[in-house]
Amino acid sequence: MALLALAGVTRSVRLPDASVLEILRGVDLEVEVGDHVSVVGRSGSGKTTLLNLLGLLDSPTHGTIHFEDRLVSKLSSGARDRARGADIGFIFQQFNLLPGRTALENVMTPLLYATGRQFWKRTSIAGEMLERVGLSERMSSMPEKLSGGEQQRVAIARALVRGPRLILADEPTGALDIETGATIMKLLDDVAETSGAALITITHDANVAALARRHYRLDHGTLTPVDINRMLSLAVPEVTL
Amino acid sequence: MRRFFTGIVGAVVEARAELRIHRTRVLLSLIGVAVAITALTTVVGLGAIAQQSTLESMERGGGRAATLSAYTYSATGAAIDSATLSAAVETIKERYAISYSSTNGNVTMGIQFADGVAQVNTQLVDVDFATMHRFQVTDGSWFQSGDANRMAPALIVNEAFWQRIGSPDLRTHPTVTITGTYPTTGVIIGIGSQYQGDPSPSAIMLTDAYVAVAGDGQFAQQPPSYEFWVPEEVAEPLTTAIQRDLTAAVGDGASVSVNRNDYAGYGGEDPLLPVKLIVTGVAVLILFLGALSLVNISLVTVRQRIREIGIRRSFGASAGRVFFAVMMESVVGTFAAGVIGVFLAVLIVENPTVQELIAQGAADLPPFPIEAALIGLGAATAVGALAGLLPALVAVRVKVIDAIRY
């Protein structure tokens, strides 16, 4: 059974002039446990909307989203929030570390929404996670004292600290240089593989997308499988946006 | 239950961290709230004192609520038998269990001063009068029940009287001569007057003492009036009952009028309403200004909070949890500011100098009004909720990914 399955997912919004704008059209996607999927697309192609749906931040207009055997597209807002906290980890382009908090406190943040051992042992769990991403020496550092690569490592540790089964990486290397980006992607891939989590990378960078095992292209709301190597060799402008 | 408990603790941890991180902003905004609450609570507290002062001023004139005044008039010109009247009053006091009453009158007595005899307005009262009218002597003491039997009647004189006899020390028991057919020596036991600042000499004397000295001939044409201090809830039926009893006692040749003279019996609008309205208006204005500044600061920082809350939402914070945390952060902060504000207000209101300035001689200064403290704390909490509500609502309604990408 797929970890995540989108079937015929459509997302549309009503514009002020009463017309309907379809952002996503009949999206089908299955993601297995431990899978690594990339989605490329230019600005306005619907990447953010897809991310919202994958991250259970929004509900589709039509179609279904199953997380394992649960029909999450029909869950209440509160249940979706809990499912997101427990099973999904987010990594953002701009790292989005909380200012004024140390690396350790940032990694502890998701554990504040956990229960039981994860909540009460949050300091030690967050410390262990930072060790896993090689930042055991920088636990007390504020985000502004960390390099871009270190900040993204903290963000990765934060995304993984609750042991999610799905990691959503939104332009994870967008704010990093090529070398650091490659290192971060390798780390992300390794950590995801070790923890058995599925990884979905949403990016406009075909080189980052190429690191995934399966590749999709989102164009005008339609998601289609794509041969990323062929696209890279053709250097089509829209995949290196 | 486990989720609820960790949710509460988690929200506290979040709020604490948030207050620590944004301490400068929080401190600045809370100083504004604390100042507003201090002002609000102080105004309400001082308002209570001012109200008490106004109340006492009214009670000094018309008596405490409810004071019933009974007047008798001769309908035919024939004298009203004061002994009958007096006996009827005693019966009334006994029948209706009236504990405080006073037989009042106004007479003129000749007093021998160093520069000659002067006619002095003299107020005749009973011992209970001081309690009923909140009368206080500025020096010496009020009458005791046995003073009516003194051979040398006790007198309480006003400032002008006292100065005219050379401002003697009351401990020396200064005396004056009351002129008349049978000149009598009066002993001054206290200084005070119902009418502050009266430039003419005046005196107060017990009615019984006056009758003993001058006889009741004075009352033949102008009978004394009677005052009864009764519980407010029975004032109306007692007015009717006393009127009926006195009318029966004096007979057909006289008419009796019994009515309320105290401020609460005026009817119509509450005489203290203007004071209350002014105090409430000022308090609300102050609170509004305090709330406005806090809401202003909250709205300025809402953008920053939206991003942070978006991040938290992406990690599983529910809308309710975010709402609760943001609200609690604000409410706890303003409540703490409220406690400080109320504490400062108590220090101000209970300050003797401030009290003296506001009370204007009020005798029964009220303790710091508990409702002022509650209003202060309630207002602080409400302001915190209001100021927290706007950013919380905005943050909860925003699209999470949009907030993060902002």
XYZ file of C-alpha atoms in Angstrom:
647
model
C 0.000 0.000 0.000
C 1.244 3.465 -0.906
C 2.195 5.823 1.908
C 0.573 8.735 0.109
C -1.870 8.512 -2.758
C -3.472 11.377 -4.645
C -6.205 10.379 -7.047
C -7.844 12.838 -9.435
C -7.006 15.757 -7.205
C -8.279 19.080 -8.416
C -7.928 22.378 -6.684
C -9.725 25.423 -7.904
C -10.475 28.834 -6.482
C -13.217 31.298 -7.247
C -11.875 34.628 -8.388
C -13.411 37.987 -7.453
C -15.053 38.215 -10.906
C -16.857 34.915 -10.096
C -14.831 32.939 -12.614
C -13.145 29.723 -11.447
C -9.402 29.246 -11.692
C -8.220 25.663 -11.752
C -4.808 25.489 -10.136
C -4.419 21.710 -10.093
C -6.101 19.413 -12.578
C -6.593 15.731 -12.015
C -3.361 15.111 -10.169
C -2.533 11.428 -9.581
C 0.482 10.597 -7.478
C 1.554 7.645 -5.371
C 4.480 7.788 -3.015
C 5.817 4.638 -1.397
C 7.574 4.314 1.949
C 11.232 5.322 1.504
C 10.513 6.777 -1.930
C 12.217 9.926 -3.177
C 10.122 11.939 -5.612
C 10.858 15.288 -7.160
C 8.412 17.745 -8.665
C 9.703 20.473 -10.938
C 7.747 23.338 -12.282
C 7.995 27.000 -13.085
C 6.448 29.741 -10.997
C 2.669 29.700 -11.154
C 2.519 26.068 -12.176
C 0.752 25.104 -8.922
C 3.739 23.891 -6.855
C 2.660 25.760 -3.733
C -0.894 24.463 -3.997
C 0.406 20.925 -4.435
C 2.638 21.413 -1.394
C -0.360 22.606 0.607
C -2.284 19.480 -0.311
C 0.615 17.087 0.252
C 1.295 18.705 3.618
C -2.372 18.458 4.638
C -2.559 22.229 4.851
C -5.415 22.368 2.382
C -8.168 20.124 1.027
C -8.726 19.330 -2.631
C -11.773 20.620 -4.474
C -12.209 17.194 -6.061
C -10.387 13.905 -5.742
C -8.974 12.034 -2.785
C -5.811 12.003 -0.747
C -4.998 8.882 1.236
C -2.239 8.703 3.807
C -1.726 4.964 4.105
C -5.302 3.789 4.327
C -6.708 6.983 5.804
C -8.716 9.324 3.641
C -7.050 12.498 4.916
C -8.707 14.816 2.395
C -11.931 14.526 4.385
C -10.394 14.839 7.845
C -11.312 17.727 10.113
C -8.899 20.605 10.398
C -7.734 19.512 13.858
C -7.200 15.896 12.781
C -5.222 17.079 9.755
C -3.074 19.245 12.033
C -2.325 16.271 14.281
C -1.598 14.005 11.334
C 0.703 16.622 9.840
C 2.573 17.050 13.105
C 3.039 13.321 13.576
C 3.751 12.167 10.033
C 4.990 15.055 7.905
C 8.160 17.112 8.158
C 8.662 20.367 6.267
C 11.909 21.809 4.967
C 11.759 25.297 3.493
C 13.886 27.220 1.069
C 14.586 30.057 3.498
C 15.191 27.583 6.372
C 12.582 29.452 8.421
C 14.341 28.954 11.681
C 12.569 30.803 14.474
C 14.573 33.900 15.359
C 15.754 34.440 18.911
C 15.867 30.721 19.584
C 18.939 28.519 19.636
C 19.446 25.660 17.206
C 18.363 23.272 19.958
C 15.204 25.266 20.707
C 14.364 25.361 17.013
C 14.650 21.604 16.743
C 12.575 21.221 19.894
C 9.720 23.295 18.470
C 7.832 20.481 16.675
C 8.078 18.367 19.824
C 5.986 20.973 21.659
C 3.051 19.675 19.629
C 3.777 16.031 20.390
C 2.520 14.029 23.355
C 4.026 11.532 25.771
C 7.744 10.805 25.672
C 8.374 13.031 22.654
C 6.990 16.013 24.540
C 8.568 15.436 27.915
C 11.990 14.303 26.571
C 12.085 16.957 23.879
C 15.451 18.423 24.898
C 17.360 15.145 24.677
C 15.546 14.059 21.512
C 16.342 17.385 19.824
C 19.974 17.126 20.959
C 20.301 13.650 19.446
C 18.790 14.897 16.200
C 21.268 17.749 15.969
C 24.085 15.252 16.526
C 22.777 13.218 13.607
C 23.073 16.197 11.278
C 26.555 17.008 12.604
C 25.694 20.058 14.671
C 26.380 18.813 18.181
C 28.787 21.715 18.690
C 26.311 24.376 17.572
C 23.298 23.533 19.716
C 23.377 26.825 21.604
C 23.994 28.956 18.543
C 21.416 31.427 17.356
C 20.327 31.090 13.705
C 22.082 34.295 12.682
C 25.383 32.855 13.925
C 25.048 29.809 11.679
C 26.068 29.535 8.026
C 23.427 28.840 5.375
C 24.355 25.177 5.269
C 24.228 24.891 9.045
C 20.872 26.599 9.154
C 19.483 24.149 6.630
C 20.906 21.282 8.698
C 19.047 22.641 11.703
C 15.933 22.851 9.525
C 16.431 19.224 8.465
C 16.894 18.149 12.084
C 13.730 20.047 12.979
C 11.776 18.416 10.149
C 12.881 14.946 11.180
C 12.791 15.249 14.954
C 9.299 13.747 15.304
C 10.176 10.867 13.013
C 7.881 11.804 10.130
C 7.007 9.287 7.477
C 6.899 11.910 4.760
C 9.336 14.786 4.284
C 8.293 17.710 2.104
C 11.237 19.756 0.936
C 10.241 23.036 -0.670
C 13.202 24.354 -2.660
C 15.588 22.984 -0.021
C 18.734 24.296 -1.718
C 17.276 27.501 -3.102
C 19.175 29.684 -0.684
C 22.457 27.755 -0.800
C 25.450 27.721 -3.113
C 25.848 24.726 -5.417
C 28.381 22.883 -3.299
C 26.526 23.363 -0.013
C 23.266 22.532 -1.753
C 24.662 19.232 -2.962
C 25.923 18.398 0.519
C 22.573 19.255 2.055
C 20.680 17.183 -0.497
C 22.925 14.202 0.179
C 22.391 14.624 3.904
C 18.657 14.901 3.418
C 18.601 11.839 1.234
C 20.707 9.871 3.708
C 18.696 10.879 6.758
C 15.412 10.175 4.982
C 16.669 6.798 3.857
C 17.947 5.920 7.328
C 14.652 6.844 8.922
C 12.641 5.155 6.195
C 10.735 8.329 5.388
C 9.513 9.204 1.931
C 10.940 12.424 0.519
C 9.173 14.745 -1.894
C 11.319 17.557 -3.205
C 9.578 20.444 -4.882
C 12.021 22.546 -6.834
C 12.636 24.506 -9.964
C 16.216 23.220 -10.103
C 16.486 20.205 -12.385
C 19.837 19.257 -10.856
C 18.265 18.973 -7.410
C 15.286 17.147 -8.883
C 17.618 14.719 -10.557
C 18.750 13.422 -7.176
C 15.324 11.847 -6.677
C 14.455 8.385 -7.915
C 11.226 9.418 -9.591
C 10.582 12.727 -11.268
C 7.475 14.693 -12.102
C 6.816 17.934 -13.848
C 3.995 20.248 -12.905
C 2.816 22.407 -15.744
C -0.358 24.505 -15.606
C -1.714 22.327 -12.839
C -1.080 19.026 -14.544
C 1.398 16.588 -13.023
C 3.186 14.280 -15.421
C 6.146 11.931 -15.047
C 9.241 13.310 -16.714
C 12.604 11.995 -17.822
C 14.770 14.378 -15.884
C 18.019 13.299 -17.519
C 16.604 14.026 -20.912
C 15.424 17.409 -19.726
C 18.830 18.147 -18.237
C 20.578 17.186 -21.469
C 18.205 19.359 -23.469
C 18.645 22.168 -20.957
C 15.053 23.200 -21.465
C 14.753 26.666 -19.925
C 11.744 25.920 -17.777
C 13.494 23.211 -15.791
C 16.358 25.468 -14.834
C 14.156 28.368 -13.956
C -6.661 14.018 28.260
C -2.930 13.450 27.723
C -3.049 15.623 24.631
C -4.948 18.317 26.516
C -2.438 18.335 29.370
C 0.618 18.460 27.128
C -1.200 21.104 25.090
C -1.541 23.332 28.144
C 2.062 22.819 29.241
C 3.253 23.261 25.670
C 1.346 26.529 25.333
C 2.885 27.786 28.581
C 6.371 26.828 27.346
C 5.687 28.609 24.054
C 4.321 31.721 25.753
C 7.292 31.852 28.124
C 9.759 31.552 25.269
C 7.854 34.159 23.306
C 7.860 36.603 26.203
C 11.595 35.998 26.718
C 12.464 36.533 23.088
C 10.314 39.606 22.570
C 10.914 40.979 26.050
C 11.651 44.542 24.931
C 8.472 44.784 22.887
C 6.469 42.983 25.535
C 7.892 45.157 28.302
C 7.162 48.360 26.421
C 3.612 47.338 25.601
C 3.006 46.114 29.126
C 4.306 49.330 30.645
C 1.586 51.073 28.676
C -1.022 48.664 29.985
C 0.264 48.908 33.563
C 0.112 52.701 33.415
C -3.406 52.576 31.959
C -4.560 50.124 34.631
C -2.932 52.226 37.359
C -4.776 55.254 36.051
C -8.041 53.382 35.672
C -7.902 51.783 39.104
C -6.727 55.004 40.722
C -9.566 56.947 39.159
C -12.090 54.352 40.292
C -10.515 54.223 43.779
C -10.348 57.986 44.152
C -13.821 58.194 42.661
C -15.075 56.042 45.524
C -13.491 58.410 48.016
C -14.876 61.460 46.207
C -18.262 59.772 46.126
C -18.050 59.063 49.839
C -17.024 62.658 50.431
C -20.025 63.928 48.439
C -22.272 61.440 50.198
C -21.103 62.517 53.629
C -21.476 66.144 52.690
C -25.095 65.428 51.762
C -25.605 63.354 54.882
C -24.262 66.150 57.046
C -27.058 68.326 55.734
C -30.081 66.076 55.356
C -29.066 63.127 57.510
C -28.163 59.597 56.590
C -30.484 57.474 54.534
C -33.247 57.246 55.567
C -33.868 60.201 57.834
C -37.511 61.085 58.377
C -38.303 64.600 59.531
C -41.548 65.385 61.313
C -42.878 68.927 61.578
C -45.987 70.065 63.372
C -47.897 73.246 62.677
C -50.728 74.770 64.541
C -53.695 75.060 62.239
C -55.633 77.410 64.507
C -52.871 79.484 66.048
C -53.324 77.678 69.324
C -50.204 76.311 70.974
C -49.318 72.688 70.484
C -48.652 70.915 73.715
C -44.994 70.029 73.457
C -45.253 67.497 76.278
C -47.942 65.589 74.362
C -45.836 65.769 71.250
C -42.780 64.581 73.100
C -44.693 61.688 74.647
C -46.034 60.707 71.213
C -42.535 60.716 69.797
C -41.292 58.485 72.610
C -44.149 56.072 71.895
C -43.304 56.076 68.197
C -39.624 55.308 68.914
C -40.608 52.451 71.131
C -43.339 51.070 68.848
C -41.230 51.059 65.717
C -37.917 50.233 67.423
C -36.266 53.396 66.167
C -32.808 53.570 67.715
C -31.729 56.999 66.518
C -33.785 60.137 66.749
C -33.296 63.798 67.500
C -35.513 66.609 68.702
C -34.391 69.671 66.833
C -35.060 73.341 67.006
C -33.517 76.698 66.379
C -33.507 79.437 68.984
C -31.646 82.631 69.703
C -29.792 82.956 72.991
C -28.141 85.987 74.457
C -24.496 85.311 75.174
C -22.351 87.609 77.226
C -19.145 88.281 75.378
C -16.377 90.568 76.561
C -17.677 93.306 74.304
C -21.290 92.906 75.258
C -24.250 90.610 74.857
C -24.844 89.173 71.403
C -27.792 87.185 70.149
C -26.436 83.838 69.037
C -28.266 81.393 66.792
C -28.426 78.146 68.654
C -29.236 74.806 67.152
C -31.039 72.458 69.499
C -30.422 68.784 68.978
C -30.296 65.438 70.728
C -27.217 63.308 71.299
C -28.067 61.068 68.306
C -27.880 64.029 65.958
C -24.112 63.636 65.521
C -24.485 60.038 64.356
C -27.441 60.819 62.136
C -25.742 63.790 60.454
C -22.140 62.590 60.594
C -21.419 65.626 62.692
C -17.891 65.882 63.974
C -16.376 68.382 66.335
C -13.051 69.812 65.268
C -11.949 70.026 68.881
C -13.312 68.797 72.195
C -16.152 66.298 72.219
C -19.803 65.835 71.288
C -22.560 65.660 73.887
C -22.986 62.635 76.134
C -26.412 61.378 77.195
C -25.970 62.745 80.718
C -25.185 66.238 79.480
C -28.899 67.136 79.444
C -28.906 66.991 83.261
C -25.928 69.261 83.774
C -26.617 72.311 85.891
C -24.335 74.252 83.615
C -25.475 73.208 80.149
C -22.876 71.997 77.664
C -22.375 73.974 74.499
C -20.681 73.241 71.239
C -19.747 76.444 69.513
C -18.509 77.351 66.108
C -15.102 78.714 65.234
C -16.309 82.336 65.244
C -17.850 81.939 68.709
C -14.707 80.315 70.075
C -12.452 83.007 68.666
C -14.702 85.719 70.087
C -14.186 84.412 73.609
C -10.444 84.383 73.072
C -9.864 80.854 71.729
C -9.476 79.266 75.156
C -8.103 75.778 75.639
C -11.112 73.463 75.966
C -9.288 71.475 78.638
C -9.821 74.484 80.919
C -13.613 74.055 80.547
C -14.270 77.592 79.327
C -17.646 79.031 80.239
C -19.942 81.722 78.926
C -22.964 83.369 80.446
C -26.289 82.725 78.799
C -28.333 85.798 79.540
C -32.091 85.924 80.131
C -34.467 85.979 83.045
C -32.305 83.490 84.788
C -28.754 83.901 83.551
C -27.029 80.576 83.273
C -23.447 79.488 82.811
C -22.773 77.370 79.769
C -19.693 75.189 79.459
C -18.062 74.890 76.070
C -17.172 71.248 75.480
C -16.482 71.263 71.762
C -15.939 73.299 68.638
C -17.779 72.548 65.450
C -20.600 73.585 63.195
C -22.853 72.081 60.600
C -22.191 75.088 58.431
C -18.492 75.422 57.784
C -17.119 78.937 57.587
C -20.084 80.663 59.241
C -18.674 84.086 60.258
C -21.311 84.712 62.951
C -21.063 83.053 66.340
C -23.401 80.092 66.682
C -23.842 77.279 69.126
C -25.341 73.836 69.472
C -27.096 72.753 72.623
C -29.054 69.711 73.703
C -32.792 70.362 73.406
C -33.488 68.966 76.880
C -30.763 71.164 78.357
C -32.289 74.195 76.699
C -35.748 73.364 78.031
C -34.249 72.968 81.502
C -32.680 76.408 81.244
C -35.318 78.350 79.342
C -38.468 76.291 79.751
C -40.541 75.056 76.827
C -42.254 78.354 76.222
C -40.195 78.802 73.123
C -41.848 75.708 71.647
C -45.391 76.921 72.240
C -45.547 78.755 68.947
C -42.848 76.863 67.129
C -42.747 73.240 68.180
C -39.489 71.383 67.676
C -39.064 69.154 64.691
C -38.186 65.502 65.049
C -35.829 63.361 63.052
C -35.827 59.588 62.917
C -33.077 57.518 61.335
C -34.750 54.379 59.999
C -33.787 51.563 57.645
C -34.298 52.614 54.031
C -36.467 49.631 53.180
C -39.105 50.622 55.770
C -38.844 54.374 55.294
C -41.994 54.647 53.249
C -44.365 52.703 55.541
C -42.830 54.363 58.582
C -43.404 57.805 57.075
C -47.094 56.986 56.851
C -47.184 55.400 60.291
C -45.420 58.292 62.041
C -47.593 60.816 60.241
C -50.678 58.937 61.396
C -49.499 58.543 64.998
C -48.404 62.157 65.392
C -51.587 63.462 63.808
C -53.571 61.401 66.270
C -51.480 62.737 69.137
C -51.697 66.452 68.320
C -55.368 66.384 67.481
C -57.376 68.352 64.937
C -55.910 71.726 65.752
C -52.560 70.944 64.222
C -51.192 69.479 61.073
C -48.252 67.130 60.822
C -45.830 66.733 57.981
C -43.458 63.782 57.830
C -41.042 63.398 54.944
C -37.596 62.230 54.019
C -34.851 64.822 54.037
C -31.826 62.695 53.233
C -30.219 62.744 49.771
C -31.502 59.285 48.853
C -35.065 60.398 49.422
C -34.983 63.198 46.881
C -36.363 60.873 44.235
C -35.704 61.160 40.545
C -32.113 60.911 39.434
C -29.414 59.542 41.697
C -27.800 62.701 43.125
C -24.421 60.981 42.833
C -25.017 60.130 39.197
C -22.952 63.019 37.785
C -19.959 61.995 39.906
C -20.356 58.388 38.879
C -20.702 59.270 35.208
C -17.647 61.494 35.226
C -15.542 58.885 37.009
C -16.706 56.114 34.686
C -16.150 58.277 31.626
C -12.596 59.146 32.628
C -11.838 55.522 33.474
C -13.167 54.244 30.162
C -11.234 56.895 28.265
C -8.006 55.964 30.023
C -8.582 52.295 29.383
C -9.409 52.955 25.764
C -6.140 54.802 25.305
C -4.201 52.002 26.993
C -5.940 49.375 24.895
C -5.346 51.385 21.760
C -1.607 51.524 22.335
C -1.420 47.796 22.992
C -3.537 46.924 19.967
C -1.351 49.237 17.936
C 1.809 47.433 18.997
C 0.157 44.049 18.451
C -0.910 44.978 14.944
C 2.535 46.305 14.078
C 4.100 42.999 15.058
C 1.421 40.813 13.508
C 3.388 40.331 10.285
C 6.302 38.919 12.179
C 3.997 36.654 14.123
C 2.252 35.395 10.993
C 5.456 33.902 9.648
C 6.335 32.326 12.970
C 2.840 30.934 13.404
C 2.904 29.611 9.857
C 6.054 27.684 10.729
C 4.449 26.338 13.875
C 1.350 25.302 11.961
C 3.508 23.361 9.532
C 4.858 21.364 12.488
C 1.436 20.331 13.616
C 0.237 23.210 15.760
C -3.522 23.259 15.352
C -5.400 26.480 14.758
C -6.848 26.204 18.266
C -3.447 25.671 19.803
C -1.964 28.659 18.002
C -4.945 30.770 18.932
C -4.708 29.707 22.575
C -0.953 30.273 22.764
C -1.098 33.745 21.233
C -4.069 34.746 23.349
C -2.543 33.372 26.521
C 0.714 35.124 25.830
C -1.143 38.402 25.590
C -3.581 37.784 28.427
C -0.960 36.515 30.873
C 1.234 39.497 30.060
C -1.506 42.059 30.512
C -2.801 40.320 33.626
C 0.671 40.637 35.161
C 0.701 44.284 34.087
C -2.751 44.625 35.641
C -1.540 43.253 38.972
C 1.323 45.763 38.964
C -1.075 48.529 37.908
C -3.528 47.709 40.707
C -0.681 47.546 43.230
C 0.504 51.010 42.187
C -3.074 52.293 42.311
C -3.463 51.010 45.885
C -0.281 52.849 46.860
C -1.610 56.054 45.309
C -5.174 55.833 46.607
C -4.131 54.863 50.126
C -1.590 57.673 50.301
C -2.714 59.971 53.186
C -1.902 63.150 51.276
C -3.926 62.073 48.265
C -6.797 60.943 50.485
C -6.848 64.244 52.330
C -6.925 66.109 49.034
C -9.818 64.100 47.611
C -11.812 63.241 50.748
C -12.370 66.877 51.794
C -13.008 65.903 55.394
C -14.997 62.736 54.777
C -15.171 60.758 58.018
C -15.758 57.209 56.839
C -13.089 56.833 54.201
C -13.896 53.683 52.308
C -11.205 51.000 52.137
C -9.593 50.553 48.732
C -12.632 49.490 46.724
C -12.391 45.842 45.777
C -14.419 46.594 42.669
C -11.693 49.005 41.528
C -9.102 46.225 41.801
C -11.415 43.784 40.034
C -12.228 46.310 37.337
C -8.499 46.929 36.891
C -7.658 43.248 36.589
C -10.701 42.543 34.456
C -9.870 45.427 32.168
C -6.248 44.275 31.882
C -7.380 40.780 30.976
C -9.941 42.087 28.510
C -7.380 44.375 26.909
C -4.965 41.449 26.670
C -7.622 39.279 25.092
C -8.560 42.021 22.663
C -4.966 42.801 21.761
C -4.178 39.095 21.414
C -7.354 38.369 19.517
C -6.564 40.427 16.453
C -3.124 38.946 15.685
C -4.346 35.486 16.669
C -7.330 35.699 14.329
C -5.226 37.075 11.522
C -2.553 34.435 12.033
C -4.989 31.561 12.248
C -6.807 32.589 9.098
C -3.739 33.056 6.968
C -2.658 30.381 4.490
C 0.214 28.576 6.167
C 2.449 28.181 3.147
C 1.802 31.789 2.137
C 2.731 32.875 5.655
C 5.947 30.884 5.543
C 6.892 32.098 2.097
C 6.034 35.708 2.948
